[in-house]
Coordinates of C-alpha atoms and ligand atoms in Angstrom, one line a residue:
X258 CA 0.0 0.0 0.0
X259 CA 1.7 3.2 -1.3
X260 CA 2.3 6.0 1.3
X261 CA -0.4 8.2 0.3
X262 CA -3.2 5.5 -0.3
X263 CA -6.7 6.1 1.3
X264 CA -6.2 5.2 4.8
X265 CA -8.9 3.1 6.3
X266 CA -12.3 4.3 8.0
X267 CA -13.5 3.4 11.9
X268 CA -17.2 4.2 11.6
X269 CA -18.1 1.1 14.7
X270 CA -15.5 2.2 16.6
X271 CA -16.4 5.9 16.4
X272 CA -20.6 5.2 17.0
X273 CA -20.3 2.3 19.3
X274 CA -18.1 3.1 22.1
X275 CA -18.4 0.4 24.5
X276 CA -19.2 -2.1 22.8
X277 CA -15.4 -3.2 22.2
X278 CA -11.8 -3.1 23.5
X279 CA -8.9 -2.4 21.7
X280 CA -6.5 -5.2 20.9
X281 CA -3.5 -5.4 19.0
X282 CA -3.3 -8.6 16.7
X283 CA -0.8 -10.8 18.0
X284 CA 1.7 -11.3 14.8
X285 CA 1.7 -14.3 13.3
X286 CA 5.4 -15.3 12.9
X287 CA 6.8 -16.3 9.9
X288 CA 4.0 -15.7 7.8
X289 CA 3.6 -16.2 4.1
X290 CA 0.6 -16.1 1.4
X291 CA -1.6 -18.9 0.8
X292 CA -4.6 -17.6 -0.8
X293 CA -5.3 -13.9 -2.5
X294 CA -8.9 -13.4 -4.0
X295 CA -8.1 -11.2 -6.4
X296 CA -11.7 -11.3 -8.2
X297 CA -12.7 -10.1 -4.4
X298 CA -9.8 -7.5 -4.2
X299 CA -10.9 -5.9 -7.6
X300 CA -14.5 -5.5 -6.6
X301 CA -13.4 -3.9 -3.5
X302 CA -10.9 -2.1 -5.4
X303 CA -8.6 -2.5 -2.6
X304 CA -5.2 -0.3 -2.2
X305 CA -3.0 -2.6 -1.9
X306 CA -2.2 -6.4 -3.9
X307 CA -0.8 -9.5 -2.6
X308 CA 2.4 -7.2 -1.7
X309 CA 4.9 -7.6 1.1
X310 CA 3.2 -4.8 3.1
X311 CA 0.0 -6.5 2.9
X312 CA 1.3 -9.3 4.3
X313 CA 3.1 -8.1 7.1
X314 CA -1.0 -6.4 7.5
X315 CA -2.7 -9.1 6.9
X316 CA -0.4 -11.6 9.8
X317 CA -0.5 -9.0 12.3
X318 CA 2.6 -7.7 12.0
X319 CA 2.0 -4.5 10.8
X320 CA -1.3 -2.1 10.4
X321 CA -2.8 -0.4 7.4
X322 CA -3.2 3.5 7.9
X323 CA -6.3 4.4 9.7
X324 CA -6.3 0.9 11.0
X325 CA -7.3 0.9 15.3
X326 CA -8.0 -2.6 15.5
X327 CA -11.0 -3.9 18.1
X328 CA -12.4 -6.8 19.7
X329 CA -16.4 -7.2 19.5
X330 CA -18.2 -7.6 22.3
X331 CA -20.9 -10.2 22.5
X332 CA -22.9 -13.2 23.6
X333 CA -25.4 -15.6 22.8
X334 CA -27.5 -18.8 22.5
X335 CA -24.8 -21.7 22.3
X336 CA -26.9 -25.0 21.3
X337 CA -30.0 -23.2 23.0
X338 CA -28.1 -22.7 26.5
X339 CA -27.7 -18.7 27.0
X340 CA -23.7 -18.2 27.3
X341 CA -22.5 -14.3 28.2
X342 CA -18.8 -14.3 28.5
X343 CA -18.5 -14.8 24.1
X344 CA -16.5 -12.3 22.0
X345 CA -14.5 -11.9 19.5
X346 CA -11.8 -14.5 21.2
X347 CA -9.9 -14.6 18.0
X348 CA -10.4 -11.9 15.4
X349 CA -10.4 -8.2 15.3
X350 CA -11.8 -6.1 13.2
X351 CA -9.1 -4.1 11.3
X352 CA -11.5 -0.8 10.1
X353 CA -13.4 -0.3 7.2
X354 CA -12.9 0.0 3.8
X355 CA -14.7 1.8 1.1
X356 CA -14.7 0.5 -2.7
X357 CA -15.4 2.7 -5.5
X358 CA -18.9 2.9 -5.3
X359 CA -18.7 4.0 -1.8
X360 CA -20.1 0.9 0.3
X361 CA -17.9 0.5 3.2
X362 CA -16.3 -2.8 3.8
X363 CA -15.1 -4.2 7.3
X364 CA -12.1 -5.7 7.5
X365 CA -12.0 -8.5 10.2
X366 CA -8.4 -10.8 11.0
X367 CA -9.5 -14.1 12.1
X368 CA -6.9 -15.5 14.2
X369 CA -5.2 -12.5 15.3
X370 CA -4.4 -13.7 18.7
X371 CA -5.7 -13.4 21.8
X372 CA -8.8 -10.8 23.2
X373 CA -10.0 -10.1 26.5
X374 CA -12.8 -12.2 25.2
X375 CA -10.6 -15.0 24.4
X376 CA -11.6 -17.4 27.5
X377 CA -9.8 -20.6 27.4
X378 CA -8.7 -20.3 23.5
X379 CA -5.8 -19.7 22.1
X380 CA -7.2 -17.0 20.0
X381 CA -5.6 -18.6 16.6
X382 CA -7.5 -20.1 13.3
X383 CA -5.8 -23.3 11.7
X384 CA -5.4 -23.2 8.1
X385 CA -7.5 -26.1 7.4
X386 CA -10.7 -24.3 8.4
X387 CA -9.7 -21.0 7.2
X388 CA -9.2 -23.1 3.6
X389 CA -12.5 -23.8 4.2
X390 CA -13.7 -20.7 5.2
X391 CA -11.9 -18.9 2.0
X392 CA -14.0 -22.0 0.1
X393 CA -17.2 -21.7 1.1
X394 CA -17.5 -18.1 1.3
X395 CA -16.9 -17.7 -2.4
X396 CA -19.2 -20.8 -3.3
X397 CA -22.2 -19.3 -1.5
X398 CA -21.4 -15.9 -2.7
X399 CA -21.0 -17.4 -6.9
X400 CA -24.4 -19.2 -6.0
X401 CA -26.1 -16.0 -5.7
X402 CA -26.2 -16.6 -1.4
X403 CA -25.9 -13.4 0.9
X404 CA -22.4 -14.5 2.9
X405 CA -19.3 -12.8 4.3
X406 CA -16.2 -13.1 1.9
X407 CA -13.0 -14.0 2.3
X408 CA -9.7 -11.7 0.8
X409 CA -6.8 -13.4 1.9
X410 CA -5.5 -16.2 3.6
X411 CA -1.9 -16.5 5.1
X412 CA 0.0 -19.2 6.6
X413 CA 2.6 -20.2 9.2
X414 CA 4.2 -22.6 10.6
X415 CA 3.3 -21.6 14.2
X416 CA 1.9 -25.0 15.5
X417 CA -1.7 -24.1 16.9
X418 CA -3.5 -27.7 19.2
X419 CA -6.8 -28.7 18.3
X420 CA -7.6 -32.5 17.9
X421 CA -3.9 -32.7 16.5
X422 CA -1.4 -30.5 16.1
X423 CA -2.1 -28.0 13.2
X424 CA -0.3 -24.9 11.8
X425 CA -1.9 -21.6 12.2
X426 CA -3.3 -18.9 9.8
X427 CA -5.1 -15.8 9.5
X428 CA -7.7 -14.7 7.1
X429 CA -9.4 -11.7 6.3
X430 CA -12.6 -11.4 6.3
X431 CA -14.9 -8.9 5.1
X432 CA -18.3 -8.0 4.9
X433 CA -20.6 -4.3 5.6
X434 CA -20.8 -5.6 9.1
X435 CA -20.0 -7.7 12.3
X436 CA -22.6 -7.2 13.8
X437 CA -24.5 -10.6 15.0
X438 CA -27.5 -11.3 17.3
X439 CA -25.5 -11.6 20.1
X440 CA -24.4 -8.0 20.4
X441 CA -27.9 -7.1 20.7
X442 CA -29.0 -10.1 23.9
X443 CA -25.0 -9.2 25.4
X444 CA -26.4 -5.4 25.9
X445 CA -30.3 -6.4 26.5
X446 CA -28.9 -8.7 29.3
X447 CA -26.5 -6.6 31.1
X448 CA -29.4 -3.9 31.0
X449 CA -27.8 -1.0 28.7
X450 CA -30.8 -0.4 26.5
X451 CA -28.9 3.0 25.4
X452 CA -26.5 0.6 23.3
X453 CA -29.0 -1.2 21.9
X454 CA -30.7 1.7 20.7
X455 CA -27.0 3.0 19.4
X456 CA -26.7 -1.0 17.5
X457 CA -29.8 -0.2 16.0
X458 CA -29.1 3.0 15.1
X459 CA -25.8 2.1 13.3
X460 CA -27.7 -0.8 12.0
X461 CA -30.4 1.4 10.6
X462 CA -28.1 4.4 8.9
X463 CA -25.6 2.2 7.4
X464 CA -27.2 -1.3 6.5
X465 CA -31.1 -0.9 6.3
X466 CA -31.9 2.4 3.8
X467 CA -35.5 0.8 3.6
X468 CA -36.2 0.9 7.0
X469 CA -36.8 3.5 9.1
X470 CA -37.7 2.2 13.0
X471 CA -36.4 -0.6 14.9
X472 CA -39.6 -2.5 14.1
X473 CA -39.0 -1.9 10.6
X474 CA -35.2 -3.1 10.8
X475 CA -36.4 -5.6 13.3
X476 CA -39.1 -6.7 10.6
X477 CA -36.2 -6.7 7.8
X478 CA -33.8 -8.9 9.8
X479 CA -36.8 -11.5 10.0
X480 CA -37.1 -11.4 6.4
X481 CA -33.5 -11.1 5.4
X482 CA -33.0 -14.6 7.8
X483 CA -36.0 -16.3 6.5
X484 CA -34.7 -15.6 2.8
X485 CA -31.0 -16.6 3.6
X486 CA -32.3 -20.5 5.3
X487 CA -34.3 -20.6 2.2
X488 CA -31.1 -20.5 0.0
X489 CA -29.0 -22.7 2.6
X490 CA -32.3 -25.5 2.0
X491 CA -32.4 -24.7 -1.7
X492 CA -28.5 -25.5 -2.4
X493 CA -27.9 -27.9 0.1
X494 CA -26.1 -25.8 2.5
X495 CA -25.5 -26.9 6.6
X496 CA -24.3 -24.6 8.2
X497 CA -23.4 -26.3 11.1
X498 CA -23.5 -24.1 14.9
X499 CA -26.2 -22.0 13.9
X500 CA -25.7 -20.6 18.1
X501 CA -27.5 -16.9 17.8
X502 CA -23.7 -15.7 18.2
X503 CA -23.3 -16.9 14.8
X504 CA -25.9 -14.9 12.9
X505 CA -25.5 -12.2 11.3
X506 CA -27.9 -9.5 11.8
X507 CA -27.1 -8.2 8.2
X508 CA -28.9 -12.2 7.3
X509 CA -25.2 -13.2 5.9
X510 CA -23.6 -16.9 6.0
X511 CA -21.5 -16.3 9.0
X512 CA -19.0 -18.0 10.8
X513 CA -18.0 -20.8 9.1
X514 CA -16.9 -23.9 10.8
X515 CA -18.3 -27.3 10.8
X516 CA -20.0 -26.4 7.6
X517 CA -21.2 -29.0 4.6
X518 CA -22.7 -28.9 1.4
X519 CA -25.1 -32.1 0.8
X520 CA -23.8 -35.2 -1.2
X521 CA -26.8 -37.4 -1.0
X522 CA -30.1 -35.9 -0.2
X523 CA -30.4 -36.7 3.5
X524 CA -32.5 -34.4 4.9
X525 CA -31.6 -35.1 8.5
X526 CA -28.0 -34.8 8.1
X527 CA -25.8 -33.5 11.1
X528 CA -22.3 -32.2 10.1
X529 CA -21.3 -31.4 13.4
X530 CA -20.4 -34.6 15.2
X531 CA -20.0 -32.8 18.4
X532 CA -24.0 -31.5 17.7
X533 CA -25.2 -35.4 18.9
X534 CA -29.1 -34.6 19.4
X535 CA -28.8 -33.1 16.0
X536 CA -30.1 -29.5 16.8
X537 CA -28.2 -28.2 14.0
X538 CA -29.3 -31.6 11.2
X539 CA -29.9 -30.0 8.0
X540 CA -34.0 -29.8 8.0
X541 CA -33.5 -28.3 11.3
X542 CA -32.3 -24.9 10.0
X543 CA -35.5 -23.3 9.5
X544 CA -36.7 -23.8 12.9
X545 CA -33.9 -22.9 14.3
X546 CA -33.2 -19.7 13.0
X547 CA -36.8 -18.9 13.9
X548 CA -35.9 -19.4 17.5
X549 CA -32.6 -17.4 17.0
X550 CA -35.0 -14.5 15.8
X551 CA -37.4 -15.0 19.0
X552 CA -33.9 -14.5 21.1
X553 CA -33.1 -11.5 19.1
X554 CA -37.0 -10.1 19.8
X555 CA -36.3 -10.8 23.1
X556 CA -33.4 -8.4 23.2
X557 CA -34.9 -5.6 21.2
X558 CA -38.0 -5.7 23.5
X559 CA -36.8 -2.0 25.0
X560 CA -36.7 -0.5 21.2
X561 CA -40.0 -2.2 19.9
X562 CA -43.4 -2.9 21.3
X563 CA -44.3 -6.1 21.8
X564 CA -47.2 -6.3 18.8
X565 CA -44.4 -5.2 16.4
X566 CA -42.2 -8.1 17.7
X567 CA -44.7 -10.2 16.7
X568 CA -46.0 -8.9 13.7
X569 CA -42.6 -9.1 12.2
X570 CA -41.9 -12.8 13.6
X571 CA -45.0 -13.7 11.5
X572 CA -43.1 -12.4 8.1
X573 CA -40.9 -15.4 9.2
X574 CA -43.1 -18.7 7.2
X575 CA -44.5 -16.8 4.5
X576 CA -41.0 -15.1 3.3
X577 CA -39.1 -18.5 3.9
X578 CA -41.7 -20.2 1.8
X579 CA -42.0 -17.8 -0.7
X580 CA -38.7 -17.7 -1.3
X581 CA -37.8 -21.3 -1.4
X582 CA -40.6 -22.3 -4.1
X583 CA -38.8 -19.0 -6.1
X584 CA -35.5 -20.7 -5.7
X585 CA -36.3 -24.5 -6.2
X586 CA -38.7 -23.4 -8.8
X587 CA -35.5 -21.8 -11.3
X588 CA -33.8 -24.4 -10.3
X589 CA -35.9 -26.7 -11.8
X590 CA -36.3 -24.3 -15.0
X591 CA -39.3 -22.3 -13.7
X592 CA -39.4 -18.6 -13.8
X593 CA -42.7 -18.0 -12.0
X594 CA -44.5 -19.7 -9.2
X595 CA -47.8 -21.3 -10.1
X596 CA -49.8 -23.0 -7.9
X597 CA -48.9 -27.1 -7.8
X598 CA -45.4 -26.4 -7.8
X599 CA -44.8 -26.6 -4.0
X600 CA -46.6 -30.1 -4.6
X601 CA -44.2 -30.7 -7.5
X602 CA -41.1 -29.6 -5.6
X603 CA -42.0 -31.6 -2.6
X604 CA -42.2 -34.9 -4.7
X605 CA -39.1 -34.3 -6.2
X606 CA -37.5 -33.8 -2.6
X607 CA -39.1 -36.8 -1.6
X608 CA -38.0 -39.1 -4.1
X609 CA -34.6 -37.2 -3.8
X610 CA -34.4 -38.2 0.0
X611 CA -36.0 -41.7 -0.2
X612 CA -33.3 -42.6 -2.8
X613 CA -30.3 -40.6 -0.8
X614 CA -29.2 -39.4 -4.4
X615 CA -26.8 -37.2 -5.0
X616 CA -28.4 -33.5 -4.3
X617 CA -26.8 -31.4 -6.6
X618 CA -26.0 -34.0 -9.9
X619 CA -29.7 -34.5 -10.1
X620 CA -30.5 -31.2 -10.1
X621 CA -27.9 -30.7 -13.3
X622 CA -28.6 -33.6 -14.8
X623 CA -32.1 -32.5 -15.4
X624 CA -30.8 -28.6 -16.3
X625 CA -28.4 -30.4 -18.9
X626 CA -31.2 -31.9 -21.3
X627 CA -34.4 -30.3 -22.9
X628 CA -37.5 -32.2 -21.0
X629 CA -37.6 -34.6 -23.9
X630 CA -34.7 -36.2 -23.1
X631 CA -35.1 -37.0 -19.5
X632 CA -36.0 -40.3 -20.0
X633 CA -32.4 -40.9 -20.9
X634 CA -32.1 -40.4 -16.4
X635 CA -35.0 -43.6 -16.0
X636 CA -31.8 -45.6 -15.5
X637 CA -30.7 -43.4 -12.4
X638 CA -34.2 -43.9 -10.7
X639 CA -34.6 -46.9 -7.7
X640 CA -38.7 -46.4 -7.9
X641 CA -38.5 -45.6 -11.9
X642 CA -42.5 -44.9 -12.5
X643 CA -42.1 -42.4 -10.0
X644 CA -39.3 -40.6 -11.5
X645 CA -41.5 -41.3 -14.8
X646 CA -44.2 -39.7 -13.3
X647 CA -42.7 -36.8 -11.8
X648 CA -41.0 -35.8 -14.7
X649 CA -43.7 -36.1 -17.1
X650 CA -45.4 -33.4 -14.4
X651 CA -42.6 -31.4 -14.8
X652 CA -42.2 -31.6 -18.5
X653 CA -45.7 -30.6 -18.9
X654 CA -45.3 -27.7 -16.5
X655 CA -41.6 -26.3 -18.5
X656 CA -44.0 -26.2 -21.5
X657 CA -45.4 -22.6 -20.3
X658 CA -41.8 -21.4 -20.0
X659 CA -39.4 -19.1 -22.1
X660 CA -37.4 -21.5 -23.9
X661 CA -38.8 -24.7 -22.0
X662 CA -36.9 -23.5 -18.7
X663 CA -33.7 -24.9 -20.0
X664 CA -31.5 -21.9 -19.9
X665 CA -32.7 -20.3 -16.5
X666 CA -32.2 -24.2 -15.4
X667 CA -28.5 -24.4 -16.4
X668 CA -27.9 -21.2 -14.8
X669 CA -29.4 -22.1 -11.6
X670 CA -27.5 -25.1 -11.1
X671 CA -24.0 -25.7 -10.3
X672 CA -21.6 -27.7 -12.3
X673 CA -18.4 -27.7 -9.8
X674 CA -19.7 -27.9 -6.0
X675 CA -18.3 -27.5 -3.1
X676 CA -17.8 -30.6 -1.6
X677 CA -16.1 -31.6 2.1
X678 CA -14.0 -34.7 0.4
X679 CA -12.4 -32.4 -2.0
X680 CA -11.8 -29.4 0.1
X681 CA -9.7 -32.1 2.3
X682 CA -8.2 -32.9 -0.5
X683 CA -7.3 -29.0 -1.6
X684 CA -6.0 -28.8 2.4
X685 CA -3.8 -31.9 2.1
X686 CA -2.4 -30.4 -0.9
X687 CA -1.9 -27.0 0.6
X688 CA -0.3 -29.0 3.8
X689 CA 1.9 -30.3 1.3
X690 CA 3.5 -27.0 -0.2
X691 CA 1.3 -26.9 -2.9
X692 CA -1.3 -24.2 -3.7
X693 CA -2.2 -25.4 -6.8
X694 CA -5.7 -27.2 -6.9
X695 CA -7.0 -24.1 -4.3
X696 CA -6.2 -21.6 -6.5
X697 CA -7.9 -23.9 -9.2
X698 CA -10.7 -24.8 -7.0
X699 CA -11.4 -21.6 -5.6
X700 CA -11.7 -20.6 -9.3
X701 CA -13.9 -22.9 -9.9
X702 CA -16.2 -22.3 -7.2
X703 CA -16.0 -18.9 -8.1
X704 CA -17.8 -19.7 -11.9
X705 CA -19.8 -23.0 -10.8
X706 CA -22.3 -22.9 -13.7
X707 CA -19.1 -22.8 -16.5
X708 CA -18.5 -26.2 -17.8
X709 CA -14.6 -26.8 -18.5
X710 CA -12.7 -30.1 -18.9
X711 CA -10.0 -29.1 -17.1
X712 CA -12.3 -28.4 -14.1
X713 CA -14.3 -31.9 -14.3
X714 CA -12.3 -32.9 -10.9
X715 CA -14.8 -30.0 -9.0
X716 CA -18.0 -31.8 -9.8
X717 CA -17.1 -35.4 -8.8
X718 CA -18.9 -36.9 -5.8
X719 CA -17.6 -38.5 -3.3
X720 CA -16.4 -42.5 -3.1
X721 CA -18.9 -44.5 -1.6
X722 CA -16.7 -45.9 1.1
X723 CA -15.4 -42.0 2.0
X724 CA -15.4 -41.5 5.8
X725 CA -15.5 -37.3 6.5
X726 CA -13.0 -36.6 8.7
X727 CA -15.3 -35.2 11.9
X728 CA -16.0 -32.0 11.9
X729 CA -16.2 -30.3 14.6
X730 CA -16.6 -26.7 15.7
X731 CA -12.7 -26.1 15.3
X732 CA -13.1 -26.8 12.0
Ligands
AMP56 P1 -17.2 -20.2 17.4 O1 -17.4 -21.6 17.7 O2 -16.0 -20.0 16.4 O3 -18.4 -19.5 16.9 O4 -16.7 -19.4 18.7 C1 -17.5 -19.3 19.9 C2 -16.8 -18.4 20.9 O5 -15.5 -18.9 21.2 C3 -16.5 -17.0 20.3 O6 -16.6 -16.1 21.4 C4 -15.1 -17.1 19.8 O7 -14.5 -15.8 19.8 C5 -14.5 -18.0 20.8 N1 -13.4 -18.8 20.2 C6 -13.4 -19.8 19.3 N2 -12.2 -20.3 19.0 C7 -11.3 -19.6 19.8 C8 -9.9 -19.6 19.9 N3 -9.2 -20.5 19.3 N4 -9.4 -18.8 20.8 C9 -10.1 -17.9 21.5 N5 -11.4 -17.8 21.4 C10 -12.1 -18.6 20.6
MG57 MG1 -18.7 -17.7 16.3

């Protein structure tokens, strides 16, 4: 970054005091690059490139003008128990940064050492779930789902414990805001209502233009939630710890850990193996993030009546519904919603689940042939006169559509896919000294509906004997 370069912004610090504390980052020793987004660092047209300076930056051992780095303040709803003493325990936010068009970015180092908030941890990230982090960020984000991004990722050999020893890393993540539920129930709880009303007065100047109250930013956060699970259950996404800590008041993907995309469609799938009752299982997500938004209610109850609370929780089914018969519905080639196609998408998930097939090759399979060639997937079918009849139901219903559905279909559905067997595979590379197939994979993530031969690797599924390695919330 050159001398005179736009120095970065500090609008949370400046509106929020006391809701942080200042920390320094803790420098990484050693550090070098692993991962620069560029595609990510030209949209944010960001002053500086994968240089030396921005390294020393980006490992905390050096600070960007403008830079006075802080650790949140928070708590939350851990697997439904109410936990007070959370934080940011192992990232800080840097400052903000604003691109060309003028939206500010905040910058956040995760794995910058240790915070007042940093309990028993060691306040470090391991590279293998930063790799995964800087993966699924840019998946969610090609697939058209709201999600924090990830700009760079850099590497030590500092040995960091977890289940094993690992190495650690720190990567930068950015996104308009940090904000999560659990800033709002830390200052209900410890009875400041003055900085909730200043959270949701920073909220409402900087993030919601359409909303001018709390119960109208209370009533867009229940929609913006209810619209992100219904992209998360559309593409197949488990998230993982969905603890109210972990949501995103700005309804982002946030807080990537355990995360998994679905190989075979099973619909109670946990991939969290500490998460034993399943609280966080794939069909669970919708509930659950309807009981994160009670929690959040709960906290805003000094800023908005009780009838608006309530009102606004009841957007929660319709706008999750709505949205996920939109989003199934283009998948499946359909531009509009007409009225038997929640019965059709329902079959479809049902004889997607009973047959545990894989979740997103059947979704492409169908994209990649007009309707009159779908008999050519009979073969693929256990129960084949139901997959007969279902897709004579569709076919009849493409025949209203622009072009039969088949070009909104290919665009809706992702060749190469984020999977957890060939992100572990990426990480063992990367382990090895080899950046190679992450660069390659991150660009292929980053262009999922492209189909190139040398990217055929990104859309295979997994063997049938492969065993996950668990995934837990270090991950
Ligand atoms: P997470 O499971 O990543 O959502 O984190 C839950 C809480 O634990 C948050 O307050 C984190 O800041 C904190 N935390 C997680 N990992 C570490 C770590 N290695 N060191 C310090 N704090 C951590
Ligand atoms: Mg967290």
């Amino acid at each position: 970054m050159s001398a005179n370069a736009p120095a970065f912004d500090q609008r949370y610090v400046r509106e929020l005091p006391g809701t942080y504390e200042h920390v320094r980052p803790t420098p990484l020793a050693n550090p070098h690059w692993v991962c620069w987004n560029a595609q990510l660092a030209r949209e944010l047209n960001v002053p500086f490139d994968a240089d030396a300076e921005a390294l020393r930056a980006l490992s905390g051992n050096g600070l960007f003008a403008g830079s006075e780095p802080v650790a949140e303040k928070y708590a939350g709803h851990q697997f439904g128990v109410w936990n007070p003493d959370l934080g940011d325990g192992r990232g800080l936010l840097l400052g903000e940064w604003a691109d060309a068009n003028g939206k500010a970015w905040e910058f956040h180092l995760k794995g910058a050492g240790k915070t007042p908030f940093s309990r028993f941890g060691d306040g470090r990230a391991v590279l293998r779930s930063s790799i995964r982090e800087m993966l699924a960020s840019e998946a969610l984000h090609a697939l058209g789902i709201p999600t924090t991004r990830a700009l760079a990722l850099v590497g030590s050999d500092e040995p960091v414990r977890r289940e094993q020893i690992e190495t650690a890393a720190m990567l930068t993540r950015v996104t308009p805001s940090h904000i999560r539920f659990g800033h709002f129930e830390w200052f209900a709880y410890s009875n400041q209502p003055e900085q909730v009303a200043a959270l949701v007065e920073h909220c409402l100047v900087h993030h919601f233009p359409n909303s001018r109250s709390a119960a109208e930013f209370f009533t867009e956060v229940v929609e913006r939630t209810a619209r992100l699970i219904a992209h998360w259950m559309a593409y197949g996404f488990c998230h993982g710890v969905m603890n109210t800590d972990n949501m995103s008041i700005l309804g982002e993907t946030f807080d990537f850990g355990p995360y998994a995309f679905l190989d075979a469609t099973i619909p109670d799938f946990i991939c969290n193996h500490t998460d034993a009752q399943g609280r966080y299982a794939f069909h669970q997500q919708p509930g659950i993030a309807f009981w994160n938004l009670q929690c959040l209610a709960q906290a805003l109850s000094s800023q908005v009546s009780s009838d608006d609370l309530k009102a606004a929780l009841n957007r929660y089914a319709d706008t999750y519904n709505d949205h996920f018969l939109k989003l199934m519905g283009e998948r499946l080639g359909l531009a509009t919603v007409q009225e038997n196609d929640q019965q059709l998408i329902s079959d479809w998930m049902h004889l997607l689940a009973s047959e545990r097939r894989d979740f997103h090759h059947s979704f492409r399979a169908l994209a990649d042939r007009a309707p009159d060639d779908w008999a050519q997937l009979d073969d693929d079918a256990i129960d084949r006169p139901a997959f007969q009849r279902w897709r004579s139901a569709l076919a009849e219903r493409r025949q209203n559509e622009t072009d039969q559905g088949i070009p909104l279909a290919q665009a809706r559905n992702p060749i190469s896919v984020l999977r957890t067997h060939l992100a572990q595979a990426v990480i063992d590379d990367v382990k090895k000294g080899s950046v190679a197939s992450l660069e390659e994979y991150l660009l292929a993530l980053q262009s999922p509906f492209e189909r190139r031969e040398d990217w055929q690797r990104w859309s295979e599924t997994p063997p049938i004997d492969y065993q996950a390695a668990p995934l837990s919330c270090s991950s």
